[in-house]
Amino acid sequence: DIQMTQSPSSLSASVGDRVTITCQASQDINNSLNWYQQKPGKAPKLLIYDASNMEIGVPSRFSGSGFGTDFTFTISSLQPDDIATYYCQQYDNLPPTFGGGTKVDIK
Amino acid sequence: QVQLQESGPGLVKPSQTLSLTCTVSGGAISSGGDYWIWIRQHPGKGLEWIAYMYYSGTNYYNPSLKSRLTVSVATSKNQFSLKLSSVTAADTAMYYCARGRSGSYSAMDVWGQGTTVTVSS
């Protein structure tokens, strides 16, 4: 299975800050990467697919980039509603696998 | 708009078989070329992809669970199901059903709310 390594595992930032999360794949996955947001007690929500494409209805402050093995997820201006855990997920090889998650909260 | 709802027993005894059902509303499970997916999340942990079912009946199982896993679709009931045999405490988790985005298994764009399963005697 492809291993997905996310960092950091948690972060605390102020409202309005730029937040960056990285995800590294154990092998080349092209652009076969998605990002999800999971709020406490809720199911994950798809935010970004194919590394950089925003799902319909997702605020424009969320973005993704990367190709190959290294990927980045950015919140351009952190909002209180963004408190959640964020996961990357590869689908280049079966089975799809997820990163360990990054818990984001407000400082 | 498609919605998903998981159902099943909250408590299963060790060595027994876990059976879960996902009911699809707002669309027919057998139309549109959709993939139907099961994912689980161990308490306080990350996400584990379990299996997919294509509307035509083609399945894929995570090799880590394949020997214990059966998934199926009941088109007349607009449901798909998961059966996991010989469960242990390691199968205690929140189980989610989901739909693959745009006729692919690559991303999950609709999720159920999840159902908690505890394996305990």
JSON list of C-alpha atoms in Angstrom, two decimals:
[
{"chain": "A", "resi": 1, "resn": "ASP", "atom": "CA", "xyz": [0.00, 0.00, 0.00]},
{"chain": "A", "resi": 2, "resn": "ILE", "atom": "CA", "xyz": [1.10, 3.58, -0.60]},
{"chain": "A", "resi": 3, "resn": "GLN", "atom": "CA", "xyz": [1.88, 5.36, 2.66]},
{"chain": "A", "resi": 4, "resn": "MET", "atom": "CA", "xyz": [0.74, 8.95, 3.04]},
{"chain": "A", "resi": 5, "resn": "THR", "atom": "CA", "xyz": [2.59, 11.08, 5.58]},
{"chain": "A", "resi": 6, "resn": "GLN", "atom": "CA", "xyz": [0.94, 14.29, 6.70]},
{"chain": "A", "resi": 7, "resn": "SER", "atom": "CA", "xyz": [2.56, 17.06, 8.67]},
{"chain": "A", "resi": 8, "resn": "PRO", "atom": "CA", "xyz": [2.13, 18.57, 11.07]},
{"chain": "A", "resi": 9, "resn": "SER", "atom": "CA", "xyz": [-0.17, 16.28, 13.03]},
{"chain": "A", "resi": 10, "resn": "SER", "atom": "CA", "xyz": [-1.67, 19.32, 14.70]},
{"chain": "A", "resi": 11, "resn": "LEU", "atom": "CA", "xyz": [-1.38, 23.08, 14.55]},
{"chain": "A", "resi": 12, "resn": "SER", "atom": "CA", "xyz": [-2.78, 26.11, 16.26]},
{"chain": "A", "resi": 13, "resn": "ALA", "atom": "CA", "xyz": [-3.13, 29.40, 14.40]},
{"chain": "A", "resi": 14, "resn": "SER", "atom": "CA", "xyz": [-4.88, 32.73, 14.72]},
{"chain": "A", "resi": 15, "resn": "VAL", "atom": "CA", "xyz": [-7.93, 33.80, 12.77]},
{"chain": "A", "resi": 16, "resn": "GLY", "atom": "CA", "xyz": [-6.74, 35.27, 9.50]},
{"chain": "A", "resi": 17, "resn": "ASP", "atom": "CA", "xyz": [-3.49, 33.32, 9.43]},
{"chain": "A", "resi": 18, "resn": "ARG", "atom": "CA", "xyz": [-2.32, 31.38, 6.42]},
{"chain": "A", "resi": 19, "resn": "VAL", "atom": "CA", "xyz": [-2.21, 27.67, 7.23]},
{"chain": "A", "resi": 20, "resn": "THR", "atom": "CA", "xyz": [-0.26, 25.08, 5.26]},
{"chain": "A", "resi": 21, "resn": "ILE", "atom": "CA", "xyz": [-0.43, 21.30, 5.57]},
{"chain": "A", "resi": 22, "resn": "THR", "atom": "CA", "xyz": [1.83, 18.95, 3.67]},
{"chain": "A", "resi": 23, "resn": "CYS", "atom": "CA", "xyz": [1.27, 15.39, 2.50]},
{"chain": "A", "resi": 24, "resn": "GLN", "atom": "CA", "xyz": [4.00, 13.15, 1.18]},
{"chain": "A", "resi": 25, "resn": "ALA", "atom": "CA", "xyz": [3.39, 9.91, -0.69]},
{"chain": "A", "resi": 26, "resn": "SER", "atom": "CA", "xyz": [5.72, 6.92, -0.40]},
{"chain": "A", "resi": 27, "resn": "GLN", "atom": "CA", "xyz": [5.84, 6.73, -4.21]},
{"chain": "A", "resi": 28, "resn": "ASP", "atom": "CA", "xyz": [4.86, 8.82, -7.23]},
{"chain": "A", "resi": 29, "resn": "ILE", "atom": "CA", "xyz": [1.08, 9.24, -7.36]},
{"chain": "A", "resi": 30, "resn": "ASN", "atom": "CA", "xyz": [0.94, 11.84, -10.14]},
{"chain": "A", "resi": 31, "resn": "ASN", "atom": "CA", "xyz": [-1.91, 14.18, -9.15]},
{"chain": "A", "resi": 32, "resn": "SER", "atom": "CA", "xyz": [-4.07, 11.42, -7.64]},
{"chain": "A", "resi": 33, "resn": "LEU", "atom": "CA", "xyz": [-4.69, 13.15, -4.35]},
{"chain": "A", "resi": 34, "resn": "ASN", "atom": "CA", "xyz": [-7.72, 14.48, -2.51]},
{"chain": "A", "resi": 35, "resn": "TRP", "atom": "CA", "xyz": [-8.17, 16.56, 0.62]},
{"chain": "A", "resi": 36, "resn": "TYR", "atom": "CA", "xyz": [-11.01, 16.17, 3.13]},
{"chain": "A", "resi": 37, "resn": "GLN", "atom": "CA", "xyz": [-12.18, 18.15, 6.12]},
{"chain": "A", "resi": 38, "resn": "GLN", "atom": "CA", "xyz": [-13.66, 16.34, 9.12]},
{"chain": "A", "resi": 39, "resn": "LYS", "atom": "CA", "xyz": [-15.33, 18.27, 11.89]},
{"chain": "A", "resi": 40, "resn": "PRO", "atom": "CA", "xyz": [-15.85, 16.61, 15.29]},
{"chain": "A", "resi": 41, "resn": "GLY", "atom": "CA", "xyz": [-18.64, 14.03, 15.21]},
{"chain": "A", "resi": 42, "resn": "LYS", "atom": "CA", "xyz": [-19.17, 14.44, 11.47]},
{"chain": "A", "resi": 43, "resn": "ALA", "atom": "CA", "xyz": [-18.32, 12.55, 8.33]},
{"chain": "A", "resi": 44, "resn": "PRO", "atom": "CA", "xyz": [-15.43, 13.80, 6.19]},
{"chain": "A", "resi": 45, "resn": "LYS", "atom": "CA", "xyz": [-16.20, 16.34, 3.48]},
{"chain": "A", "resi": 46, "resn": "LEU", "atom": "CA", "xyz": [-14.40, 16.44, 0.15]},
{"chain": "A", "resi": 47, "resn": "LEU", "atom": "CA", "xyz": [-12.69, 19.80, -0.39]},
{"chain": "A", "resi": 48, "resn": "ILE", "atom": "CA", "xyz": [-10.08, 19.27, -3.09]},
{"chain": "A", "resi": 49, "resn": "TYR", "atom": "CA", "xyz": [-9.82, 16.53, -5.73]},
{"chain": "A", "resi": 50, "resn": "ASP", "atom": "CA", "xyz": [-7.09, 15.68, -8.22]},
{"chain": "A", "resi": 51, "resn": "ALA", "atom": "CA", "xyz": [-4.60, 17.63, -6.07]},
{"chain": "A", "resi": 52, "resn": "SER", "atom": "CA", "xyz": [-5.79, 21.12, -6.98]},
{"chain": "A", "resi": 53, "resn": "ASN", "atom": "CA", "xyz": [-9.43, 21.14, -8.07]},
{"chain": "A", "resi": 54, "resn": "MET", "atom": "CA", "xyz": [-11.94, 22.65, -5.68]},
{"chain": "A", "resi": 55, "resn": "GLU", "atom": "CA", "xyz": [-15.17, 20.79, -5.06]},
{"chain": "A", "resi": 56, "resn": "ILE", "atom": "CA", "xyz": [-18.31, 22.78, -5.80]},
{"chain": "A", "resi": 57, "resn": "GLY", "atom": "CA", "xyz": [-19.37, 25.00, -2.91]},
{"chain": "A", "resi": 58, "resn": "VAL", "atom": "CA", "xyz": [-16.00, 24.96, -1.15]},
{"chain": "A", "resi": 59, "resn": "PRO", "atom": "CA", "xyz": [-14.80, 28.42, -0.04]},
{"chain": "A", "resi": 60, "resn": "SER", "atom": "CA", "xyz": [-12.02, 29.85, -2.16]},
{"chain": "A", "resi": 61, "resn": "ARG", "atom": "CA", "xyz": [-9.71, 30.23, 0.84]},
{"chain": "A", "resi": 62, "resn": "PHE", "atom": "CA", "xyz": [-9.00, 26.50, 0.52]},
{"chain": "A", "resi": 63, "resn": "SER", "atom": "CA", "xyz": [-6.52, 25.37, -2.13]},
{"chain": "A", "resi": 64, "resn": "GLY", "atom": "CA", "xyz": [-4.28, 22.46, -3.01]},
{"chain": "A", "resi": 65, "resn": "SER", "atom": "CA", "xyz": [-1.17, 21.95, -5.07]},
{"chain": "A", "resi": 66, "resn": "GLY", "atom": "CA", "xyz": [1.51, 19.42, -5.84]},
{"chain": "A", "resi": 67, "resn": "PHE", "atom": "CA", "xyz": [2.40, 16.51, -8.08]},
{"chain": "A", "resi": 68, "resn": "GLY", "atom": "CA", "xyz": [4.33, 13.30, -7.76]},
{"chain": "A", "resi": 69, "resn": "THR", "atom": "CA", "xyz": [5.10, 12.70, -4.09]},
{"chain": "A", "resi": 70, "resn": "ASP", "atom": "CA", "xyz": [4.75, 16.12, -2.44]},
{"chain": "A", "resi": 71, "resn": "PHE", "atom": "CA", "xyz": [1.48, 17.95, -1.94]},
{"chain": "A", "resi": 72, "resn": "THR", "atom": "CA", "xyz": [0.31, 21.03, -0.07]},
{"chain": "A", "resi": 73, "resn": "PHE", "atom": "CA", "xyz": [-3.05, 22.10, 1.28]},
{"chain": "A", "resi": 74, "resn": "THR", "atom": "CA", "xyz": [-3.51, 25.76, 2.18]},
{"chain": "A", "resi": 75, "resn": "ILE", "atom": "CA", "xyz": [-6.09, 27.81, 4.01]},
{"chain": "A", "resi": 76, "resn": "SER", "atom": "CA", "xyz": [-5.33, 31.37, 2.95]},
{"chain": "A", "resi": 77, "resn": "SER", "atom": "CA", "xyz": [-7.10, 33.04, 5.87]},
{"chain": "A", "resi": 78, "resn": "LEU", "atom": "CA", "xyz": [-8.08, 30.79, 8.76]},
{"chain": "A", "resi": 79, "resn": "GLN", "atom": "CA", "xyz": [-11.67, 31.17, 9.95]},
{"chain": "A", "resi": 80, "resn": "PRO", "atom": "CA", "xyz": [-13.29, 29.86, 13.15]},
{"chain": "A", "resi": 81, "resn": "ASP", "atom": "CA", "xyz": [-15.42, 27.50, 11.03]},
{"chain": "A", "resi": 82, "resn": "ASP", "atom": "CA", "xyz": [-12.24, 25.83, 9.76]},
{"chain": "A", "resi": 83, "resn": "ILE", "atom": "CA", "xyz": [-11.58, 24.07, 13.07]},
{"chain": "A", "resi": 84, "resn": "ALA", "atom": "CA", "xyz": [-11.37, 20.46, 11.96]},
{"chain": "A", "resi": 85, "resn": "THR", "atom": "CA", "xyz": [-9.05, 17.62, 11.09]},
{"chain": "A", "resi": 86, "resn": "TYR", "atom": "CA", "xyz": [-7.83, 17.53, 7.51]},
{"chain": "A", "resi": 87, "resn": "TYR", "atom": "CA", "xyz": [-6.88, 14.36, 5.65]},
{"chain": "A", "resi": 88, "resn": "CYS", "atom": "CA", "xyz": [-5.14, 13.70, 2.37]},
{"chain": "A", "resi": 89, "resn": "GLN", "atom": "CA", "xyz": [-6.04, 10.59, 0.37]},
{"chain": "A", "resi": 90, "resn": "GLN", "atom": "CA", "xyz": [-4.32, 8.98, -2.62]},
{"chain": "A", "resi": 91, "resn": "TYR", "atom": "CA", "xyz": [-6.11, 6.94, -5.25]},
{"chain": "A", "resi": 92, "resn": "ASP", "atom": "CA", "xyz": [-3.31, 6.25, -7.70]},
{"chain": "A", "resi": 93, "resn": "ASN", "atom": "CA", "xyz": [-2.97, 2.68, -6.41]},
{"chain": "A", "resi": 94, "resn": "LEU", "atom": "CA", "xyz": [-5.55, 0.42, -4.85]},
{"chain": "A", "resi": 95, "resn": "PRO", "atom": "CA", "xyz": [-6.39, 0.39, -2.05]},
{"chain": "A", "resi": 96, "resn": "PRO", "atom": "CA", "xyz": [-6.80, 4.13, -1.64]},
{"chain": "A", "resi": 97, "resn": "THR", "atom": "CA", "xyz": [-5.02, 5.27, 1.50]},
{"chain": "A", "resi": 98, "resn": "PHE", "atom": "CA", "xyz": [-5.27, 8.28, 3.78]},
{"chain": "A", "resi": 99, "resn": "GLY", "atom": "CA", "xyz": [-2.79, 10.39, 5.63]},
{"chain": "A", "resi": 100, "resn": "GLY", "atom": "CA", "xyz": [-2.87, 10.41, 9.41]},
{"chain": "A", "resi": 101, "resn": "GLY", "atom": "CA", "xyz": [-4.64, 13.75, 9.59]},
{"chain": "A", "resi": 102, "resn": "THR", "atom": "CA", "xyz": [-3.82, 17.27, 10.72]},
{"chain": "A", "resi": 103, "resn": "LYS", "atom": "CA", "xyz": [-5.88, 18.75, 13.52]},
{"chain": "A", "resi": 104, "resn": "VAL", "atom": "CA", "xyz": [-6.32, 22.50, 13.12]},
{"chain": "A", "resi": 105, "resn": "ASP", "atom": "CA", "xyz": [-7.52, 24.75, 15.89]},
{"chain": "A", "resi": 106, "resn": "ILE", "atom": "CA", "xyz": [-7.63, 28.42, 16.74]},
{"chain": "A", "resi": 107, "resn": "LYS", "atom": "CA", "xyz": [-4.95, 29.96, 18.91]},
{"chain": "B", "resi": 1, "resn": "GLN", "atom": "CA", "xyz": [-29.68, 15.18, -4.05]},
{"chain": "B", "resi": 2, "resn": "VAL", "atom": "CA", "xyz": [-28.31, 11.78, -3.08]},
{"chain": "B", "resi": 3, "resn": "GLN", "atom": "CA", "xyz": [-28.20, 11.02, 0.63]},
{"chain": "B", "resi": 4, "resn": "LEU", "atom": "CA", "xyz": [-26.81, 7.97, 2.41]},
{"chain": "B", "resi": 5, "resn": "GLN", "atom": "CA", "xyz": [-27.77, 6.42, 5.73]},
{"chain": "B", "resi": 6, "resn": "GLU", "atom": "CA", "xyz": [-25.96, 3.57, 7.45]},
{"chain": "B", "resi": 7, "resn": "SER", "atom": "CA", "xyz": [-27.73, 1.09, 9.70]},
{"chain": "B", "resi": 8, "resn": "GLY", "atom": "CA", "xyz": [-26.71, -1.93, 11.71]},
{"chain": "B", "resi": 9, "resn": "PRO", "atom": "CA", "xyz": [-26.18, -3.24, 15.22]},
{"chain": "B", "resi": 10, "resn": "GLY", "atom": "CA", "xyz": [-24.09, -1.03, 17.43]},
{"chain": "B", "resi": 11, "resn": "LEU", "atom": "CA", "xyz": [-22.68, -3.99, 19.33]},
{"chain": "B", "resi": 12, "resn": "VAL", "atom": "CA", "xyz": [-21.28, -7.22, 17.94]},
{"chain": "B", "resi": 13, "resn": "LYS", "atom": "CA", "xyz": [-19.72, -10.09, 19.86]},
{"chain": "B", "resi": 14, "resn": "PRO", "atom": "CA", "xyz": [-16.19, -11.24, 19.04]},
{"chain": "B", "resi": 15, "resn": "SER", "atom": "CA", "xyz": [-16.00, -13.94, 16.34]},
{"chain": "B", "resi": 16, "resn": "GLN", "atom": "CA", "xyz": [-19.44, -13.02, 15.01]},
{"chain": "B", "resi": 17, "resn": "THR", "atom": "CA", "xyz": [-20.28, -11.38, 11.69]},
{"chain": "B", "resi": 18, "resn": "LEU", "atom": "CA", "xyz": [-20.86, -7.66, 11.43]},
{"chain": "B", "resi": 19, "resn": "SER", "atom": "CA", "xyz": [-23.60, -6.68, 8.98]},
{"chain": "B", "resi": 20, "resn": "LEU", "atom": "CA", "xyz": [-24.17, -3.11, 7.89]},
{"chain": "B", "resi": 21, "resn": "THR", "atom": "CA", "xyz": [-26.51, -1.59, 5.34]},
{"chain": "B", "resi": 22, "resn": "CYS", "atom": "CA", "xyz": [-26.38, 1.73, 3.54]},
{"chain": "B", "resi": 23, "resn": "THR", "atom": "CA", "xyz": [-29.66, 3.08, 2.20]},
{"chain": "B", "resi": 24, "resn": "VAL", "atom": "CA", "xyz": [-29.46, 5.43, -0.74]},
{"chain": "B", "resi": 25, "resn": "SER", "atom": "CA", "xyz": [-32.11, 8.10, -1.18]},
{"chain": "B", "resi": 26, "resn": "GLY", "atom": "CA", "xyz": [-32.53, 10.78, -3.82]},
{"chain": "B", "resi": 27, "resn": "GLY", "atom": "CA", "xyz": [-31.28, 8.59, -6.64]},
{"chain": "B", "resi": 28, "resn": "ALA", "atom": "CA", "xyz": [-31.24, 5.02, -7.92]},
{"chain": "B", "resi": 29, "resn": "ILE", "atom": "CA", "xyz": [-28.29, 2.94, -6.81]},
{"chain": "B", "resi": 30, "resn": "SER", "atom": "CA", "xyz": [-28.13, 1.11, -10.14]},
{"chain": "B", "resi": 31, "resn": "SER", "atom": "CA", "xyz": [-28.11, 4.12, -12.42]},
{"chain": "B", "resi": 32, "resn": "GLY", "atom": "CA", "xyz": [-25.47, 6.65, -13.26]},
{"chain": "B", "resi": 33, "resn": "GLY", "atom": "CA", "xyz": [-22.49, 4.35, -13.12]},
{"chain": "B", "resi": 34, "resn": "ASP", "atom": "CA", "xyz": [-21.75, 5.10, -9.50]},
{"chain": "B", "resi": 35, "resn": "TYR", "atom": "CA", "xyz": [-19.28, 3.50, -7.15]},
{"chain": "B", "resi": 36, "resn": "TRP", "atom": "CA", "xyz": [-20.49, 2.74, -3.63]},
{"chain": "B", "resi": 37, "resn": "ILE", "atom": "CA", "xyz": [-17.82, 2.69, -0.96]},
{"chain": "B", "resi": 38, "resn": "TRP", "atom": "CA", "xyz": [-17.28, 1.63, 2.66]},
{"chain": "B", "resi": 39, "resn": "ILE", "atom": "CA", "xyz": [-14.75, 3.38, 4.89]},
{"chain": "B", "resi": 40, "resn": "ARG", "atom": "CA", "xyz": [-14.09, 3.04, 8.61]},
{"chain": "B", "resi": 41, "resn": "GLN", "atom": "CA", "xyz": [-12.44, 5.11, 11.29]},
{"chain": "B", "resi": 42, "resn": "HIS", "atom": "CA", "xyz": [-11.07, 3.58, 14.46]},
{"chain": "B", "resi": 43, "resn": "PRO", "atom": "CA", "xyz": [-11.72, 5.60, 17.63]},
{"chain": "B", "resi": 44, "resn": "GLY", "atom": "CA", "xyz": [-9.55, 8.70, 17.63]},
{"chain": "B", "resi": 45, "resn": "LYS", "atom": "CA", "xyz": [-7.71, 7.50, 14.55]},
{"chain": "B", "resi": 46, "resn": "GLY", "atom": "CA", "xyz": [-7.51, 8.08, 10.83]},
{"chain": "B", "resi": 47, "resn": "LEU", "atom": "CA", "xyz": [-9.54, 6.71, 7.94]},
{"chain": "B", "resi": 48, "resn": "GLU", "atom": "CA", "xyz": [-9.32, 3.23, 6.40]},
{"chain": "B", "resi": 49, "resn": "TRP", "atom": "CA", "xyz": [-10.80, 2.46, 3.00]},
{"chain": "B", "resi": 50, "resn": "ILE", "atom": "CA", "xyz": [-12.63, -0.89, 3.10]},
{"chain": "B", "resi": 51, "resn": "ALA", "atom": "CA", "xyz": [-14.20, -1.68, -0.27]},
{"chain": "B", "resi": 52, "resn": "TYR", "atom": "CA", "xyz": [-16.08, -0.46, -3.28]},
{"chain": "B", "resi": 53, "resn": "MET", "atom": "CA", "xyz": [-18.97, -1.83, -5.28]},
{"chain": "B", "resi": 54, "resn": "TYR", "atom": "CA", "xyz": [-19.64, -0.69, -8.80]},
{"chain": "B", "resi": 55, "resn": "TYR", "atom": "CA", "xyz": [-23.30, -0.50, -9.79]},
{"chain": "B", "resi": 56, "resn": "SER", "atom": "CA", "xyz": [-22.75, -3.36, -12.25]},
{"chain": "B", "resi": 57, "resn": "GLY", "atom": "CA", "xyz": [-21.66, -5.68, -9.43]},
{"chain": "B", "resi": 58, "resn": "THR", "atom": "CA", "xyz": [-17.88, -5.42, -9.69]},
{"chain": "B", "resi": 59, "resn": "ASN", "atom": "CA", "xyz": [-16.27, -5.24, -6.26]},
{"chain": "B", "resi": 60, "resn": "TYR", "atom": "CA", "xyz": [-12.87, -4.42, -4.85]},
{"chain": "B", "resi": 61, "resn": "TYR", "atom": "CA", "xyz": [-11.85, -5.29, -1.31]},
{"chain": "B", "resi": 62, "resn": "ASN", "atom": "CA", "xyz": [-8.97, -3.91, 0.72]},
{"chain": "B", "resi": 63, "resn": "PRO", "atom": "CA", "xyz": [-6.54, -6.85, 0.83]},
{"chain": "B", "resi": 64, "resn": "SER", "atom": "CA", "xyz": [-6.14, -6.35, 4.58]},
{"chain": "B", "resi": 65, "resn": "LEU", "atom": "CA", "xyz": [-9.81, -7.32, 5.05]},
{"chain": "B", "resi": 66, "resn": "LYS", "atom": "CA", "xyz": [-10.54, -9.35, 1.94]},
{"chain": "B", "resi": 67, "resn": "SER", "atom": "CA", "xyz": [-10.62, -12.78, 3.58]},
{"chain": "B", "resi": 68, "resn": "ARG", "atom": "CA", "xyz": [-13.39, -11.67, 5.95]},
{"chain": "B", "resi": 69, "resn": "LEU", "atom": "CA", "xyz": [-15.33, -9.27, 3.79]},
{"chain": "B", "resi": 70, "resn": "THR", "atom": "CA", "xyz": [-18.39, -9.47, 1.57]},
{"chain": "B", "resi": 71, "resn": "VAL", "atom": "CA", "xyz": [-20.12, -6.52, -0.03]},
{"chain": "B", "resi": 72, "resn": "SER", "atom": "CA", "xyz": [-23.28, -6.58, -2.10]},
{"chain": "B", "resi": 73, "resn": "VAL", "atom": "CA", "xyz": [-25.92, -4.40, -3.67]},
{"chain": "B", "resi": 74, "resn": "ALA", "atom": "CA", "xyz": [-29.69, -4.80, -3.31]},
{"chain": "B", "resi": 75, "resn": "THR", "atom": "CA", "xyz": [-30.98, -2.69, -6.18]},
{"chain": "B", "resi": 76, "resn": "SER", "atom": "CA", "xyz": [-34.65, -3.36, -5.41]},
{"chain": "B", "resi": 77, "resn": "LYS", "atom": "CA", "xyz": [-34.16, -1.82, -1.96]},
{"chain": "B", "resi": 78, "resn": "ASN", "atom": "CA", "xyz": [-31.72, 0.86, -3.15]},
{"chain": "B", "resi": 79, "resn": "GLN", "atom": "CA", "xyz": [-29.24, -0.42, -0.58]},
{"chain": "B", "resi": 80, "resn": "PHE", "atom": "CA", "xyz": [-25.73, -1.77, -0.44]},
{"chain": "B", "resi": 81, "resn": "SER", "atom": "CA", "xyz": [-24.31, -3.87, 2.35]},
{"chain": "B", "resi": 82, "resn": "LEU", "atom": "CA", "xyz": [-21.16, -4.96, 4.10]},
{"chain": "B", "resi": 83, "resn": "LYS", "atom": "CA", "xyz": [-20.54, -8.18, 5.99]},
{"chain": "B", "resi": 84, "resn": "LEU", "atom": "CA", "xyz": [-17.35, -8.62, 7.99]},
{"chain": "B", "resi": 85, "resn": "SER", "atom": "CA", "xyz": [-16.84, -12.02, 9.57]},
{"chain": "B", "resi": 86, "resn": "SER", "atom": "CA", "xyz": [-14.83, -13.17, 12.58]},
{"chain": "B", "resi": 87, "resn": "VAL", "atom": "CA", "xyz": [-14.74, -9.72, 14.11]},
{"chain": "B", "resi": 88, "resn": "THR", "atom": "CA", "xyz": [-12.37, -8.76, 16.92]},
{"chain": "B", "resi": 89, "resn": "ALA", "atom": "CA", "xyz": [-11.92, -5.66, 19.03]},
{"chain": "B", "resi": 90, "resn": "ALA", "atom": "CA", "xyz": [-9.76, -4.29, 16.23]},
{"chain": "B", "resi": 91, "resn": "ASP", "atom": "CA", "xyz": [-12.92, -3.95, 14.13]},
{"chain": "B", "resi": 92, "resn": "THR", "atom": "CA", "xyz": [-14.43, -1.50, 16.60]},
{"chain": "B", "resi": 93, "resn": "ALA", "atom": "CA", "xyz": [-14.85, 1.68, 14.57]},
{"chain": "B", "resi": 94, "resn": "MET", "atom": "CA", "xyz": [-17.16, 4.21, 13.01]},
{"chain": "B", "resi": 95, "resn": "TYR", "atom": "CA", "xyz": [-18.27, 2.83, 9.66]},
{"chain": "B", "resi": 96, "resn": "TYR", "atom": "CA", "xyz": [-19.18, 5.17, 6.82]},
{"chain": "B", "resi": 97, "resn": "CYS", "atom": "CA", "xyz": [-20.76, 4.51, 3.47]},
{"chain": "B", "resi": 98, "resn": "ALA", "atom": "CA", "xyz": [-20.01, 6.93, 0.65]},
{"chain": "B", "resi": 99, "resn": "ARG", "atom": "CA", "xyz": [-20.45, 7.55, -3.06]},
{"chain": "B", "resi": 100, "resn": "GLY", "atom": "CA", "xyz": [-17.61, 7.87, -5.48]},
{"chain": "B", "resi": 101, "resn": "ARG", "atom": "CA", "xyz": [-17.44, 11.21, -7.19]},
{"chain": "B", "resi": 102, "resn": "SER", "atom": "CA", "xyz": [-18.34, 11.50, -10.90]},
{"chain": "B", "resi": 103, "resn": "GLY", "atom": "CA", "xyz": [-18.57, 7.79, -11.58]},
{"chain": "B", "resi": 104, "resn": "SER", "atom": "CA", "xyz": [-15.20, 6.99, -10.06]},
{"chain": "B", "resi": 105, "resn": "TYR", "atom": "CA", "xyz": [-13.96, 5.47, -6.81]},
{"chain": "B", "resi": 106, "resn": "SER", "atom": "CA", "xyz": [-11.17, 8.04, -6.60]},
{"chain": "B", "resi": 107, "resn": "ALA", "atom": "CA", "xyz": [-12.91, 10.55, -4.33]},
{"chain": "B", "resi": 108, "resn": "MET", "atom": "CA", "xyz": [-15.95, 10.35, -2.07]},
{"chain": "B", "resi": 109, "resn": "ASP", "atom": "CA", "xyz": [-18.32, 13.27, -2.50]},
{"chain": "B", "resi": 110, "resn": "VAL", "atom": "CA", "xyz": [-21.37, 12.06, -0.55]},
{"chain": "B", "resi": 111, "resn": "TRP", "atom": "CA", "xyz": [-21.08, 10.41, 2.84]},
{"chain": "B", "resi": 112, "resn": "GLY", "atom": "CA", "xyz": [-23.47, 8.91, 5.33]},
{"chain": "B", "resi": 113, "resn": "GLN", "atom": "CA", "xyz": [-23.38, 10.17, 8.88]},
{"chain": "B", "resi": 114, "resn": "GLY", "atom": "CA", "xyz": [-21.64, 6.99, 10.03]},
{"chain": "B", "resi": 115, "resn": "THR", "atom": "CA", "xyz": [-22.61, 4.21, 12.39]},
{"chain": "B", "resi": 116, "resn": "THR", "atom": "CA", "xyz": [-20.60, 3.19, 15.43]},
{"chain": "B", "resi": 117, "resn": "VAL", "atom": "CA", "xyz": [-19.76, -0.47, 15.82]},
{"chain": "B", "resi": 118, "resn": "THR", "atom": "CA", "xyz": [-18.34, -1.86, 19.03]},
{"chain": "B", "resi": 119, "resn": "VAL", "atom": "CA", "xyz": [-17.00, -5.40, 19.20]},
{"chain": "B", "resi": 120, "resn": "SER", "atom": "CA", "xyz": [-17.31, -6.67, 22.74]},
{"chain": "B", "resi": 121, "resn": "SER", "atom": "CA", "xyz": [-18.62, -9.64, 24.64]}
]
